[in-house]
Coordinates of C-alpha atoms in Angstrom, one line a residue:
X1 CA -82.7 -90.8 83.0
X2 CA -85.6 -92.2 81.0
X3 CA -88.1 -90.6 83.4
X4 CA -87.0 -87.2 82.1
X5 CA -87.4 -88.1 78.5
X6 CA -90.6 -86.9 76.7
X7 CA -90.8 -90.2 74.8
X8 CA -89.3 -93.6 74.8
X9 CA -88.0 -95.1 71.6
X10 CA -87.5 -98.8 70.8
X11 CA -85.3 -99.6 67.8
X12 CA -85.7 -103.2 66.4
X13 CA -83.0 -104.0 63.9
X14 CA -84.1 -107.2 62.2
X15 CA -82.7 -109.2 59.4
X16 CA -85.4 -108.0 57.0
X17 CA -86.1 -104.5 58.1
X18 CA -85.7 -101.8 60.8
X19 CA -88.6 -101.1 63.0
X20 CA -88.9 -98.0 65.3
X21 CA -91.5 -97.4 68.0
X22 CA -92.0 -94.2 70.0
X23 CA -94.1 -94.4 73.2
X24 CA -95.1 -91.7 75.6
X25 CA -95.8 -92.5 79.2
X26 CA -99.2 -91.3 80.5
X27 CA -100.0 -90.1 84.0
X28 CA -102.1 -93.2 84.8
X29 CA -99.1 -95.5 84.2
X30 CA -100.2 -96.5 80.7
X31 CA -98.6 -95.7 77.4
X32 CA -99.5 -94.1 74.2
X33 CA -98.1 -94.9 70.8
X34 CA -97.1 -91.6 69.2
X35 CA -95.0 -92.8 66.3
X36 CA -93.8 -95.9 64.5
X37 CA -92.1 -96.8 61.2
X38 CA -90.7 -99.7 59.2
X39 CA -87.8 -99.4 56.8
X40 CA -87.5 -100.8 53.3
X41 CA -86.1 -104.4 53.2
X42 CA -82.5 -104.6 54.1
X43 CA -81.5 -107.2 51.4
X44 CA -79.4 -109.6 53.5
X45 CA -77.6 -106.7 55.3
X46 CA -77.9 -108.7 58.5
X47 CA -77.4 -112.5 58.7
X48 CA -77.9 -114.4 61.9
X49 CA -77.5 -111.2 63.9
X50 CA -74.2 -110.3 62.2
X51 CA -74.0 -107.0 60.3
X52 CA -72.9 -107.7 56.7
X53 CA -73.5 -104.2 55.2
X54 CA -73.1 -101.5 57.9
X55 CA -73.8 -98.6 55.5
X56 CA -77.1 -100.0 54.3
X57 CA -78.2 -100.6 57.9
X58 CA -77.1 -97.1 59.3
X59 CA -78.7 -95.4 56.3
X60 CA -82.0 -97.4 56.9
X61 CA -82.0 -96.3 60.6
X62 CA -81.2 -92.6 59.8
X63 CA -83.7 -92.4 57.0
X64 CA -86.4 -94.1 59.1
X65 CA -85.9 -91.7 62.1
X66 CA -85.9 -88.7 59.8
X67 CA -88.9 -89.8 57.7
X68 CA -91.0 -90.4 60.8
X69 CA -89.9 -87.2 62.4
X70 CA -88.6 -88.8 65.6
X71 CA -86.4 -86.3 67.5
X72 CA -85.2 -88.4 70.4
X73 CA -81.6 -89.6 70.0
X74 CA -81.7 -92.1 72.8
X75 CA -83.0 -95.5 71.9
X76 CA -83.3 -99.0 73.4
X77 CA -82.2 -101.8 71.0
X78 CA -81.8 -105.6 71.2
X79 CA -79.5 -108.4 69.9
X80 CA -80.1 -112.0 69.1
X81 CA -78.4 -114.9 67.3
X82 CA -75.6 -117.3 68.0
X83 CA -73.4 -114.8 69.8
X84 CA -76.1 -114.4 72.5
X85 CA -76.5 -117.1 75.2
X86 CA -79.4 -117.2 77.7
X87 CA -79.3 -120.0 80.2
X88 CA -80.9 -120.7 83.6
X89 CA -78.4 -122.0 86.1
X90 CA -78.3 -123.2 89.7
X91 CA -75.7 -121.9 92.1
X92 CA -75.1 -121.5 95.9
X93 CA -77.5 -119.0 97.4
X94 CA -75.8 -115.6 97.6
X95 CA -76.7 -111.9 98.0
X96 CA -76.9 -110.0 94.7
X97 CA -73.5 -108.4 95.3
X98 CA -71.8 -111.7 96.2
X99 CA -73.5 -113.3 93.2
X100 CA -72.1 -110.6 90.9
X101 CA -68.6 -111.6 92.1
X102 CA -69.3 -115.4 91.6
X103 CA -71.2 -115.2 88.4
X104 CA -68.0 -115.0 86.3
X105 CA -66.8 -118.3 87.6
X106 CA -70.2 -119.8 87.1
X107 CA -70.5 -118.5 83.6
X108 CA -67.2 -120.1 82.6
X109 CA -68.9 -123.5 83.2
X110 CA -71.8 -122.6 80.8
X111 CA -70.5 -120.2 78.1
X112 CA -68.6 -121.7 75.2
X113 CA -66.5 -118.6 74.7
X114 CA -63.5 -117.2 76.5
X115 CA -65.1 -115.4 79.5
X116 CA -63.0 -112.3 78.8
X117 CA -64.7 -112.0 75.4
X118 CA -68.2 -111.8 76.6
X119 CA -70.5 -109.3 78.4
X120 CA -72.4 -110.8 81.3
X121 CA -75.6 -110.0 83.0
X122 CA -77.8 -112.0 85.4
X123 CA -81.0 -112.0 87.3
X124 CA -81.6 -114.0 90.5
X125 CA -84.9 -115.8 90.0
X126 CA -85.3 -117.3 93.4
X127 CA -84.7 -120.4 95.5
X128 CA -84.0 -123.6 93.5
X129 CA -86.8 -126.2 93.8
X130 CA -86.2 -128.7 96.7
X131 CA -82.9 -127.1 97.8
X132 CA -83.0 -124.1 100.1
X133 CA -79.2 -123.7 99.8
X134 CA -79.4 -123.1 96.1
X135 CA -80.8 -120.4 93.9
X136 CA -81.8 -120.2 90.3
X137 CA -80.1 -117.5 88.2
X138 CA -80.9 -116.3 84.7
X139 CA -77.5 -115.9 83.0
X140 CA -77.2 -113.7 79.8
X141 CA -73.9 -113.7 77.9
X142 CA -73.2 -111.9 74.6
X143 CA -69.9 -111.7 72.7
X144 CA -68.4 -108.3 73.5
X145 CA -67.2 -107.6 69.9
X146 CA -70.8 -108.2 68.6
X147 CA -72.3 -105.9 71.3
X148 CA -69.7 -103.2 70.7
X149 CA -70.1 -103.4 66.9
X150 CA -73.9 -103.3 67.2
X151 CA -73.7 -100.3 69.6
X152 CA -71.3 -98.5 67.3
X153 CA -73.6 -99.1 64.3
X154 CA -76.4 -97.3 66.2
X155 CA -74.1 -94.4 67.0
X156 CA -73.0 -94.2 63.4
X157 CA -76.7 -93.6 62.6
X158 CA -76.6 -90.6 65.0
X159 CA -78.3 -92.3 67.9
X160 CA -77.3 -93.3 71.4
X161 CA -78.1 -96.8 72.6
X162 CA -79.2 -96.4 76.2
X163 CA -80.0 -100.0 76.8
X164 CA -79.1 -103.1 74.8
X165 CA -81.6 -105.9 75.5
X166 CA -82.3 -109.4 74.0
X167 CA -85.0 -109.8 71.4
X168 CA -86.8 -112.7 73.2
X169 CA -87.0 -110.6 76.4
X170 CA -88.3 -107.6 74.6
X171 CA -91.1 -109.6 73.0
X172 CA -91.9 -111.0 76.5
X173 CA -92.0 -107.5 77.9
X174 CA -94.4 -106.3 75.3
X175 CA -96.7 -109.3 75.7
X176 CA -96.8 -109.2 79.5
X177 CA -97.8 -105.5 79.2
X178 CA -100.7 -106.3 76.9
X179 CA -101.9 -109.9 77.7
X180 CA -103.2 -111.5 80.9
X181 CA -101.0 -114.5 81.6
X182 CA -102.0 -117.0 84.3
X183 CA -99.2 -117.3 86.8
X184 CA -99.2 -121.1 86.8
X185 CA -99.5 -121.5 83.0
X186 CA -96.5 -122.4 80.9
X187 CA -96.5 -120.2 77.8
X188 CA -94.4 -120.4 74.7
X189 CA -93.7 -116.9 73.2
X190 CA -92.6 -117.3 69.6
X191 CA -91.2 -114.1 67.9
X192 CA -91.2 -115.3 64.3
X193 CA -89.0 -113.0 62.2
X194 CA -87.8 -113.3 58.6
X195 CA -84.7 -115.4 59.2
X196 CA -85.1 -116.4 62.9
X197 CA -87.6 -117.4 65.5
X198 CA -86.9 -116.5 69.1
X199 CA -88.4 -119.1 71.4
X200 CA -89.0 -118.1 75.0
X201 CA -90.9 -120.4 77.4
X202 CA -92.1 -118.6 80.5
X203 CA -94.1 -119.3 83.6
X204 CA -95.1 -116.6 86.1
X205 CA -92.9 -114.1 84.3
X206 CA -89.8 -116.3 84.6
X207 CA -88.1 -117.4 81.3
X208 CA -87.4 -121.1 81.7
X209 CA -86.1 -121.8 78.2
X210 CA -84.9 -119.5 75.4
X211 CA -83.5 -120.4 72.0
X212 CA -82.9 -118.7 68.7
X213 CA -84.0 -121.0 65.9
X214 CA -82.8 -120.5 62.3
X215 CA -86.4 -120.8 60.9
X216 CA -88.6 -117.9 59.9
X217 CA -90.6 -116.3 57.2
X218 CA -87.9 -116.7 54.6
X219 CA -88.1 -120.5 55.0
X220 CA -91.8 -120.4 54.4
X221 CA -91.4 -118.3 51.3
X222 CA -88.6 -120.5 50.0
X223 CA -90.7 -123.7 50.6
X224 CA -93.6 -122.2 48.6
X225 CA -91.2 -121.0 45.9
X226 CA -89.8 -124.5 45.4
X227 CA -93.2 -126.3 45.6
X228 CA -94.9 -124.1 43.1
X229 CA -92.0 -123.1 40.9
X230 CA -92.5 -119.4 41.6
X231 CA -90.1 -116.4 41.7
X232 CA -89.2 -115.2 45.2
X233 CA -91.4 -112.2 44.8
X234 CA -94.4 -114.3 43.7
X235 CA -93.9 -116.7 46.6
X236 CA -93.6 -113.9 49.1
X237 CA -96.8 -112.3 47.8
X238 CA -98.6 -115.7 48.0
X239 CA -97.4 -116.2 51.6
X240 CA -98.7 -112.7 52.5
X241 CA -102.1 -113.6 50.9
X242 CA -101.7 -111.0 48.2
X243 CA -101.5 -113.5 45.3
X244 CA -101.4 -117.1 44.4
X245 CA -105.1 -117.8 44.4
X246 CA -105.7 -121.5 44.0
X247 CA -102.2 -122.5 45.2
X248 CA -101.8 -124.9 48.1
X249 CA -99.9 -122.7 50.5
X250 CA -100.9 -123.8 54.0
X251 CA -99.7 -127.5 53.7
X252 CA -96.3 -126.2 52.5
X253 CA -96.0 -123.8 55.3
X254 CA -97.0 -126.4 57.9
X255 CA -94.2 -128.7 56.6
X256 CA -91.7 -125.8 56.8
X257 CA -92.9 -125.0 60.3
X258 CA -92.2 -128.5 61.6
X259 CA -88.8 -127.3 62.7
X260 CA -90.4 -124.8 65.1
X261 CA -92.7 -127.5 66.5
X262 CA -89.8 -130.0 66.9
X263 CA -87.9 -127.3 68.9
X264 CA -90.9 -126.8 71.1
X265 CA -91.2 -130.6 71.6
X266 CA -87.6 -130.8 72.7
X267 CA -87.9 -127.8 75.0
X268 CA -90.9 -129.4 76.7
X269 CA -89.0 -132.6 77.1
X270 CA -86.0 -130.8 78.6
X271 CA -88.1 -128.9 81.1
X272 CA -90.0 -132.0 82.2
X273 CA -86.7 -133.9 82.6
X274 CA -85.3 -131.1 84.7
X275 CA -88.5 -130.9 86.7
X276 CA -88.7 -127.2 86.1
X277 CA -92.0 -126.7 84.2
X278 CA -95.0 -128.7 83.1
X279 CA -96.6 -129.0 79.7
X280 CA -97.2 -126.0 77.5
X281 CA -100.6 -124.5 78.1
X282 CA -100.6 -121.7 75.5
X283 CA -98.6 -120.5 72.5
X284 CA -98.4 -116.7 71.7
X285 CA -97.0 -115.6 68.3
X286 CA -95.6 -112.2 67.4
X287 CA -93.1 -110.8 64.9
X288 CA -93.2 -110.1 61.2
X289 CA -94.0 -113.7 60.1
X290 CA -96.5 -114.5 62.9
X291 CA -99.5 -114.0 60.6
X292 CA -98.2 -116.5 58.0
X293 CA -101.3 -118.4 56.8
X294 CA -101.9 -121.6 58.7
X295 CA -99.0 -121.2 61.2
X296 CA -101.0 -120.6 64.4
X297 CA -103.6 -123.2 63.4
X298 CA -100.8 -125.7 62.8
X299 CA -99.2 -125.2 66.2
X300 CA -102.6 -125.3 68.0
X301 CA -103.4 -128.6 66.3
X302 CA -99.9 -130.0 66.8
X303 CA -99.9 -129.3 70.6
X304 CA -103.6 -129.4 71.2
X305 CA -103.5 -126.0 73.1
X306 CA -104.5 -122.5 72.1
X307 CA -102.1 -120.7 69.7
X308 CA -102.8 -117.1 68.8
X309 CA -101.1 -114.0 67.3
X310 CA -100.7 -111.4 70.0
X311 CA -101.8 -107.7 69.7
X312 CA -99.0 -105.8 71.4
X313 CA -101.2 -102.6 71.2
X314 CA -104.1 -104.1 73.2
X315 CA -103.5 -101.8 76.2
X316 CA -101.5 -99.1 74.5
X317 CA -103.6 -96.1 73.2
X318 CA -103.0 -94.6 69.8
X319 CA -104.6 -92.3 67.2
X320 CA -105.9 -94.5 64.4
X321 CA -104.7 -91.9 61.9
X322 CA -101.1 -93.1 62.8
X323 CA -101.8 -96.2 60.7
X324 CA -103.2 -94.2 57.7
X325 CA -105.7 -96.8 56.7
X326 CA -103.5 -99.8 57.2
X327 CA -104.9 -102.8 59.1
X328 CA -103.6 -102.4 62.7
X329 CA -104.0 -106.1 63.3
X330 CA -101.5 -106.9 60.5
X331 CA -99.0 -104.1 61.5
X332 CA -99.0 -104.6 65.2
X333 CA -97.3 -108.0 65.4
X334 CA -94.3 -106.5 63.5
X335 CA -93.9 -103.9 66.2
X336 CA -93.8 -106.3 69.2
X337 CA -90.1 -106.2 69.9
X338 CA -90.0 -102.4 69.3
X339 CA -92.8 -101.9 71.8
X340 CA -91.1 -104.1 74.3
X341 CA -87.9 -102.2 73.9
X342 CA -89.7 -98.8 74.3
X343 CA -91.1 -100.0 77.6
X344 CA -87.7 -100.7 79.0
X345 CA -85.8 -98.6 81.5
X346 CA -82.3 -98.4 82.7
X347 CA -82.0 -100.6 85.8
X348 CA -84.8 -103.0 84.9
X349 CA -84.1 -106.5 86.0
X350 CA -84.9 -107.9 82.6

């Protein structure tokens, strides 16, 4: 279906804004960015993945698509938050068809919701370590009412959700398409948004640990606001580097980011205990708050490994005029999830 589409559109509905990315497949199996856009702030219309103001969000989507002149009505979107559970499990080795029958019973052991109230998907990752009779399976469960409500919201904006993905997987998809990752290296992908950070620890393309953490750019702004007795707008401008000359910003942000570092510490400890992955070798940041001053430097120092903000357009061509004088390096991290979604196809494993 997507192969017949002239363009591929990723719709990233975040807690702070809506981002849209339109890619066009090229004959040499590369992609070209043909359009992109970011809406005005949504003013708490989405909290922890839950839609609080449907009209505001649907208007933002419709206005963004219209203002950017995007004609395609089919989009790929993503969900995240407490209603989404991603877990790697071990089960008896089965064919894909037999596993599909057995996965419901397995999910009942791992999902803290009534199994009839969730949508399930899975991917067989391969043989379990040290046990040829077992296999590792990536289980994804999302509450049906949340997925249906999310899909209906997109339809209310006049669009058709062709695929509904997970934010952390979309970010991984974009990064793997634009960054060389050593197959034996354990990499932490941090999609740092306004209200939430999606943590995804991968090795060789396999997600070993995923978690949505309730820490993001808003927490950094609020910490600066409290420390320096600023208005929210003044603190936000200071965090963006647009104001606040002379204020100590970085130490405040480092303290606020300790929650992210602690979550990474715990994830490492869990993976080591389970014998599934070694120590982190690299941290890659993306998302709207990835460029927060001092964040990547703090994580690099804290874990003594490279930490960098990813450019999700490194291998995607584009006309510089699309950015109308804006700094591509500052805009691109915001588009990571949208790019990863636009690269998706129906039938992809992940």
